[in-house]
Amino acid sequence: MPEFDEQQIAAQSWFRSLRDRITAEFERIEDEGAALPALPNAPATPARFSFTPWERTDHGGAPGGGGTMGVMKGRIFEKVGVNISTVHGQFNPEFAKNIPGAAEDPRFFATGISLVAHMANPHVPAVHMNTRFLVTTKRWFGGGADLNPALPQDEDTIFFKSAFERAGNRHSPEFWPKHSAWCDEYFHIPHRKRNRGVGGIFYDWLGADTQAEFDHHFAYTKDVGETFLSTFPAIARRRMAQGWTAEDRHALLKYRGLYAEFNLVYDRGTTFGLKTGGNTEAILMSLPPEVIWE
Amino acid sequence: MPEFDEQQIAAQSWFRSLRDRITAEFERIEDEGAALPALPNAPATPARFSFTPWERTDHGGAPGGGGTMGVMKGRIFEKVGVNISTVHGQFNPEFAKNIPGAAEDPRFFATGISLVAHMANPHVPAVHMNTRFLVTTKRWFGGGADLNPALPQDEDTIFFKSAFERAGNRHSPEFWPKHSAWCDEYFHIPHRKRNRGVGGIFYDWLGADTQAEFDHHFAYTKDVGETFLSTFPAIARRRMAQGWTAEDRHALLKYRGLYAEFNLVYDRGTTFGLKTGGNTEAILMSLPPEVIWE
């Protein structure tokens, strides 16, 4: 499998170029916000991403690809992680049963981008975005993007979600209804009787077994990335200069407790990754920088 | 089952009286530490426990007992929860399979005490203690106590663990070797390749099907409570006046991230409770008051 085919290379290249554009845009936001009030421990000069490569070894010790963690701790972005990875190897037999196409042959390839931003200003929502391309004996895309404000504002929610609605509709009338409902269902926190955030999209198993399917679902997955770039930075710019009180910050830190609870108790990527020897540092980059539980 | 027998009443009474003694002792520590430097948001006067009763309804809506949460947010105890509960009802069939004696008859009774203390001073360890008496068609005791310092100090660790070693040895030569090893195994965090704390004891399924067994294991369970009372308060008093730096506090807040990860990802009581409709507020009282994930 280390010889990647055209689809694998195209997907990997897209995720990397998307990472480059997103991190550059986030750094521009740090530049633009350099004169704004910031947290006491924020850097004095505009922050930059720090990138750390990591390598995966397969369970048998064989090379299995790897990835690059990108982290920035700034004045506007209190903590943001933008990770890309391209990994391959063999699923263990027990796990393979639950993965499409892996029961027949446990070999897999996965490439993707994963992003979580926790913002210093309580009026700027936190955000999560992740898209990926999986190859076993089957091929598919998955991903999602959802907005996580401590202090929800309809204007932002509508702006964000309607953009993803239009993105879905550009590719299939089924995508938005299905993927927005999936998002609401996935990010539910039963023990809090509420959702983690205000919604967005979540999707998986968008098949790519034919070239036409690949093209269709790759185009949608790219559009999800473009839609993220055309929405979240705009929301951040709209809100980052808004004044906030100690009470607002307190509400943010409490909200982040809920965010951490979802990720550690329910999020399949997180719990699966931690329990199967994934890269702990990359997985837990999603956790908020500062949290309170009262 | 609402008619409790002598064993059930004896256990419930013990847990309540232990709760009373522990909370009184913790309040005395707050009194003694009233003049010590404290966190900016700490109360100006010595804190007291606030007690909140709650009621459980069985899945069928029938009364199922309840409990009392006790919380104190003080100058020495940044956040401490001491909960007691006595609940009864029916396990759902799927869950009953995994509980001794419940497959035959899903009715259960459980009474216990559960305590977690997060301390303001990074030199005072956090601590967890929990003991319980369970009744299905079988009866047993379970529990544990473990020390969770951000900045471990051998003197405290040895003092705490050797006291529990002596407590075990008073009741059976098997207890300390078995229960200390079980503690080390239970509180392991695979994704961090380390344990949550520095150890203590963890035990379960100490049978109480005969009166002699009940007497034996109840006596041990009481001794665990007494040993907690004779160790942790002494450690708190020994350390609470020790000066600490911003770096020490930072290390504490980072350590608490690990503590929260264990409880939310691995702790069976927490994840089971959250996923089966337990009292969220009481369950999550174990989470630290303030946490950072860098």
Coordinates of C-alpha atoms in Angstrom, one line a residue, chain A:
Chain A
M1 CA 0.0 0.0 0.0
P2 CA 2.9 2.5 0.4
E3 CA 2.6 3.0 -3.4
F4 CA -0.3 5.5 -3.4
D5 CA -2.6 5.8 -6.4
E6 CA -3.9 9.0 -8.0
Q7 CA -6.9 9.3 -5.8
Q8 CA -4.9 8.9 -2.7
I9 CA -2.4 11.4 -3.8
A10 CA -5.0 13.9 -4.9
A11 CA -6.8 13.6 -1.6
Q12 CA -3.6 13.9 0.5
S13 CA -2.5 16.9 -1.6
W14 CA -5.9 18.6 -1.1
F15 CA -5.8 18.2 2.7
R16 CA -2.3 19.6 2.8
S17 CA -3.0 22.6 0.7
L18 CA -6.2 23.2 2.7
R19 CA -4.1 23.1 5.8
D20 CA -1.7 25.6 4.4
R21 CA -4.5 28.0 3.4
I22 CA -6.3 27.7 6.8
T23 CA -3.2 28.2 8.9
A24 CA -2.1 31.2 6.7
E25 CA -5.6 32.7 7.2
F26 CA -5.6 32.1 10.9
E27 CA -2.2 33.8 11.2
R28 CA -3.6 36.8 9.3
I29 CA -6.3 37.0 11.8
E30 CA -3.7 37.1 14.6
D31 CA -2.0 39.9 12.7
E32 CA -5.2 41.9 12.4
G33 CA -6.0 41.4 16.1
A34 CA -2.5 42.3 17.3
A35 CA -3.7 45.5 19.0
L36 CA -6.8 44.1 20.6
P37 CA -7.0 43.4 24.3
A38 CA -5.9 39.8 25.1
L39 CA -5.6 37.4 27.9
P40 CA -2.8 38.0 30.5
N41 CA -0.8 35.0 29.3
A42 CA -1.2 35.7 25.5
P43 CA 1.9 36.4 23.5
A44 CA 2.9 40.0 23.0
T45 CA 3.5 39.7 19.2
P46 CA 1.2 38.0 16.7
A47 CA 1.5 34.2 17.1
R48 CA 2.5 31.8 14.4
F49 CA 1.7 28.1 13.9
S50 CA 4.3 25.6 15.1
F51 CA 4.4 22.4 13.1
T52 CA 5.5 19.1 14.5
P53 CA 5.8 16.0 12.3
W54 CA 5.1 12.6 13.7
E55 CA 5.5 9.1 12.3
R56 CA 3.2 6.1 12.8
T57 CA 4.5 2.6 13.1
D58 CA 2.1 -0.2 12.3
H59 CA 1.2 -2.7 15.0
G60 CA 3.9 -5.0 13.5
G61 CA 6.4 -2.1 13.8
A62 CA 6.3 -1.4 10.1
P63 CA 6.3 2.2 8.8
G64 CA 2.7 3.4 8.6
G65 CA 2.9 7.0 7.4
G66 CA 2.4 9.8 9.8
G67 CA 1.3 13.4 10.0
T68 CA 2.0 16.9 11.0
M69 CA 0.5 18.6 14.1
G70 CA 0.1 22.4 13.7
V71 CA -0.6 24.4 16.9
M72 CA -0.9 28.1 17.5
K73 CA -1.5 29.8 20.8
G74 CA -2.2 33.4 20.1
R75 CA -4.1 36.5 21.2
I76 CA -7.3 35.7 19.2
F77 CA -6.8 32.0 18.8
E78 CA -6.3 31.0 22.4
K79 CA -5.4 27.5 21.2
V80 CA -5.9 26.1 17.7
G81 CA -4.8 22.8 16.3
V82 CA -4.7 22.0 12.6
N83 CA -3.5 18.5 12.0
I84 CA -3.0 16.5 8.8
S85 CA -2.1 12.9 8.5
T86 CA -1.7 10.1 6.0
V87 CA -1.5 6.7 7.6
H88 CA -1.7 3.1 6.4
G89 CA -1.3 -0.4 7.8
Q90 CA -3.6 -3.1 9.0
F91 CA -6.6 -2.9 11.2
N92 CA -6.6 -5.5 14.0
P93 CA -9.1 -8.2 13.3
E94 CA -11.6 -7.2 16.0
F95 CA -11.7 -3.6 14.8
A96 CA -11.8 -4.6 11.1
K97 CA -15.2 -6.1 11.5
N98 CA -16.8 -2.7 12.0
I99 CA -15.1 -1.0 9.1
P100 CA -16.6 -1.2 5.6
G101 CA -14.6 -3.4 3.4
A102 CA -12.0 -4.3 6.0
A103 CA -13.3 -7.7 7.1
E104 CA -12.1 -9.2 3.8
D105 CA -8.7 -7.5 3.9
P106 CA -7.5 -5.6 7.0
R107 CA -5.2 -3.2 5.1
F108 CA -6.2 0.4 5.2
F109 CA -5.1 3.9 4.1
A110 CA -6.5 7.1 5.6
T111 CA -5.7 10.7 4.8
G112 CA -7.3 13.8 6.3
I113 CA -7.3 17.1 8.0
S114 CA -8.6 17.8 11.5
L115 CA -9.0 21.2 13.1
V116 CA -10.3 22.5 16.4
A117 CA -10.0 26.2 17.4
H118 CA -10.7 27.5 20.9
M119 CA -10.9 31.3 20.9
A120 CA -9.9 33.7 23.6
N121 CA -12.9 36.0 23.2
P122 CA -16.1 34.4 24.5
H123 CA -18.1 36.0 21.7
V124 CA -16.1 34.1 19.0
P125 CA -17.4 30.5 18.7
A126 CA -15.0 27.5 19.0
V127 CA -15.1 25.5 15.8
H128 CA -14.3 22.0 14.6
M129 CA -13.7 20.8 11.1
N130 CA -12.5 17.4 9.9
T131 CA -12.5 15.8 6.5
R132 CA -10.9 12.5 5.4
F133 CA -10.6 9.9 2.7
L134 CA -10.5 6.2 3.6
V135 CA -9.4 3.2 1.6
T136 CA -9.9 -0.4 2.5
T137 CA -11.3 -2.8 -0.1
K138 CA -13.8 0.0 -0.3
R139 CA -13.2 3.8 -0.5
W140 CA -15.1 6.6 1.0
F141 CA -15.1 10.2 2.3
G142 CA -16.2 11.5 5.7
G143 CA -16.1 14.7 7.6
G144 CA -17.9 17.5 9.2
A145 CA -17.8 21.0 10.5
D146 CA -19.7 22.4 13.5
L147 CA -19.9 25.7 15.4
N148 CA -19.4 25.7 19.2
P149 CA -20.2 29.0 20.8
A150 CA -20.3 29.5 24.5
L151 CA -22.6 32.5 23.9
P152 CA -24.6 31.5 20.8
Q153 CA -25.6 34.3 18.4
D154 CA -28.2 33.6 15.8
E155 CA -26.5 35.7 13.2
D156 CA -23.3 33.6 13.4
T157 CA -25.2 30.3 13.5
I158 CA -27.4 31.1 10.5
F159 CA -24.4 32.5 8.5
F160 CA -22.4 29.3 9.2
K161 CA -25.1 26.7 8.7
S162 CA -26.7 28.4 5.6
A163 CA -23.3 28.4 3.9
F164 CA -23.0 24.6 4.5
E165 CA -26.6 24.2 3.3
R166 CA -25.7 25.9 0.0
A167 CA -22.5 23.8 -0.2
G168 CA -24.5 20.6 0.2
N169 CA -27.0 21.7 -2.3
R170 CA -24.4 22.3 -4.9
H171 CA -23.6 18.6 -4.8
S172 CA -26.8 16.7 -3.9
P173 CA -30.2 17.8 -2.5
E174 CA -29.9 15.0 0.1
F175 CA -26.6 16.2 1.7
W176 CA -27.7 19.1 3.8
P177 CA -30.9 17.5 5.3
K178 CA -29.0 14.3 6.0
H179 CA -25.7 15.7 7.1
S180 CA -27.1 18.5 9.3
A181 CA -29.4 16.0 11.1
W182 CA -26.4 13.7 11.5
C183 CA -24.5 16.5 13.1
D184 CA -27.3 17.3 15.6
E185 CA -27.5 13.6 16.5
Y186 CA -23.8 13.0 16.7
F187 CA -23.0 16.0 18.9
H188 CA -25.7 15.3 21.5
I189 CA -24.6 15.0 25.1
P190 CA -27.2 12.8 26.8
H191 CA -26.0 13.4 30.3
R192 CA -26.3 17.2 29.8
K193 CA -29.5 16.9 27.8
R194 CA -28.1 19.2 25.2
N195 CA -25.9 19.4 22.2
R196 CA -22.2 20.3 22.2
G197 CA -22.7 23.1 19.7
V198 CA -25.3 24.8 17.5
G199 CA -24.8 22.4 14.6
G200 CA -23.3 22.2 11.1
I201 CA -22.7 19.0 9.2
F202 CA -21.4 15.5 9.9
Y203 CA -21.1 12.8 7.2
D204 CA -19.4 9.5 6.6
W205 CA -19.3 6.6 4.2
L206 CA -19.7 8.8 1.1
G207 CA -18.6 6.1 -1.3
A208 CA -15.8 6.5 -3.8
D209 CA -15.7 3.0 -5.3
T210 CA -16.2 4.3 -8.8
Q211 CA -14.3 7.2 -10.3
A212 CA -17.6 9.1 -10.8
E213 CA -18.4 8.6 -7.1
F214 CA -14.9 9.6 -6.1
D215 CA -15.2 12.8 -8.2
H216 CA -18.6 13.6 -6.8
H217 CA -17.8 13.2 -3.1
F218 CA -14.3 14.6 -3.4
A219 CA -15.8 17.7 -4.9
Y220 CA -18.2 18.0 -1.9
T221 CA -15.4 17.4 0.6
K222 CA -13.4 20.1 -1.1
D223 CA -16.4 22.4 -0.9
V224 CA -16.7 21.7 2.8
G225 CA -13.2 22.9 3.2
E226 CA -13.8 26.0 1.1
T227 CA -17.0 26.7 3.0
F228 CA -15.1 26.5 6.3
L229 CA -12.6 29.1 4.9
S230 CA -15.4 31.4 3.7
T231 CA -17.3 31.3 7.0
F232 CA -15.3 30.8 10.2
P233 CA -12.6 33.4 9.5
A234 CA -15.4 35.9 8.8
I235 CA -17.2 35.1 12.1
A236 CA -13.9 35.4 13.9
R237 CA -13.2 38.9 12.4
R238 CA -16.8 40.0 13.1
R239 CA -16.5 39.1 16.8
M240 CA -12.9 39.4 17.8
A241 CA -13.0 43.1 18.7
Q242 CA -16.3 42.8 20.7
G243 CA -15.7 43.6 24.4
W244 CA -16.3 40.9 27.0
T245 CA -16.7 40.7 30.7
A246 CA -15.4 38.4 33.4
E247 CA -18.8 36.8 33.4
D248 CA -18.6 36.1 29.6
R249 CA -15.2 34.5 30.1
H250 CA -16.5 32.5 33.0
A251 CA -19.4 31.3 30.7
L252 CA -16.8 30.3 28.1
L253 CA -14.7 28.3 30.6
K254 CA -17.8 26.5 31.8
Y255 CA -18.9 25.8 28.3
R256 CA -15.6 24.3 27.5
G257 CA -16.1 21.7 30.3
L258 CA -19.1 20.5 28.3
Y259 CA -17.0 20.5 25.2
A260 CA -14.3 18.4 26.9
E261 CA -16.9 16.0 28.3
F262 CA -18.3 15.4 24.8
N263 CA -14.9 14.7 23.3
L264 CA -13.6 12.5 26.1
V265 CA -16.9 10.5 26.8
Y266 CA -18.6 10.3 23.5
D267 CA -16.5 11.3 20.5
R268 CA -15.7 8.2 18.6
G269 CA -12.6 9.5 17.0
T270 CA -11.2 10.6 20.4
T271 CA -12.1 7.5 22.5
F272 CA -11.2 5.1 19.7
G273 CA -7.9 6.8 19.0
L274 CA -6.9 6.9 22.7
K275 CA -7.8 3.3 23.3
T276 CA -6.0 1.9 20.2
G277 CA -2.7 3.6 20.6
G278 CA -3.2 6.7 18.3
N279 CA -1.1 9.8 18.7
T280 CA -2.3 11.1 22.0
E281 CA -0.9 14.5 21.6
A282 CA -2.6 15.0 18.2
I283 CA -5.9 13.5 19.4
L284 CA -6.1 15.6 22.5
M285 CA -5.2 18.8 20.7
S286 CA -9.0 19.2 20.5
L287 CA -9.2 19.8 24.3
P288 CA -9.8 23.4 25.4
P289 CA -6.8 25.3 26.8
E290 CA -8.5 26.3 30.0
V291 CA -11.7 24.8 31.5
I292 CA -13.7 25.1 34.7
W293 CA -16.0 22.6 36.3
E294 CA -17.9 24.2 39.1

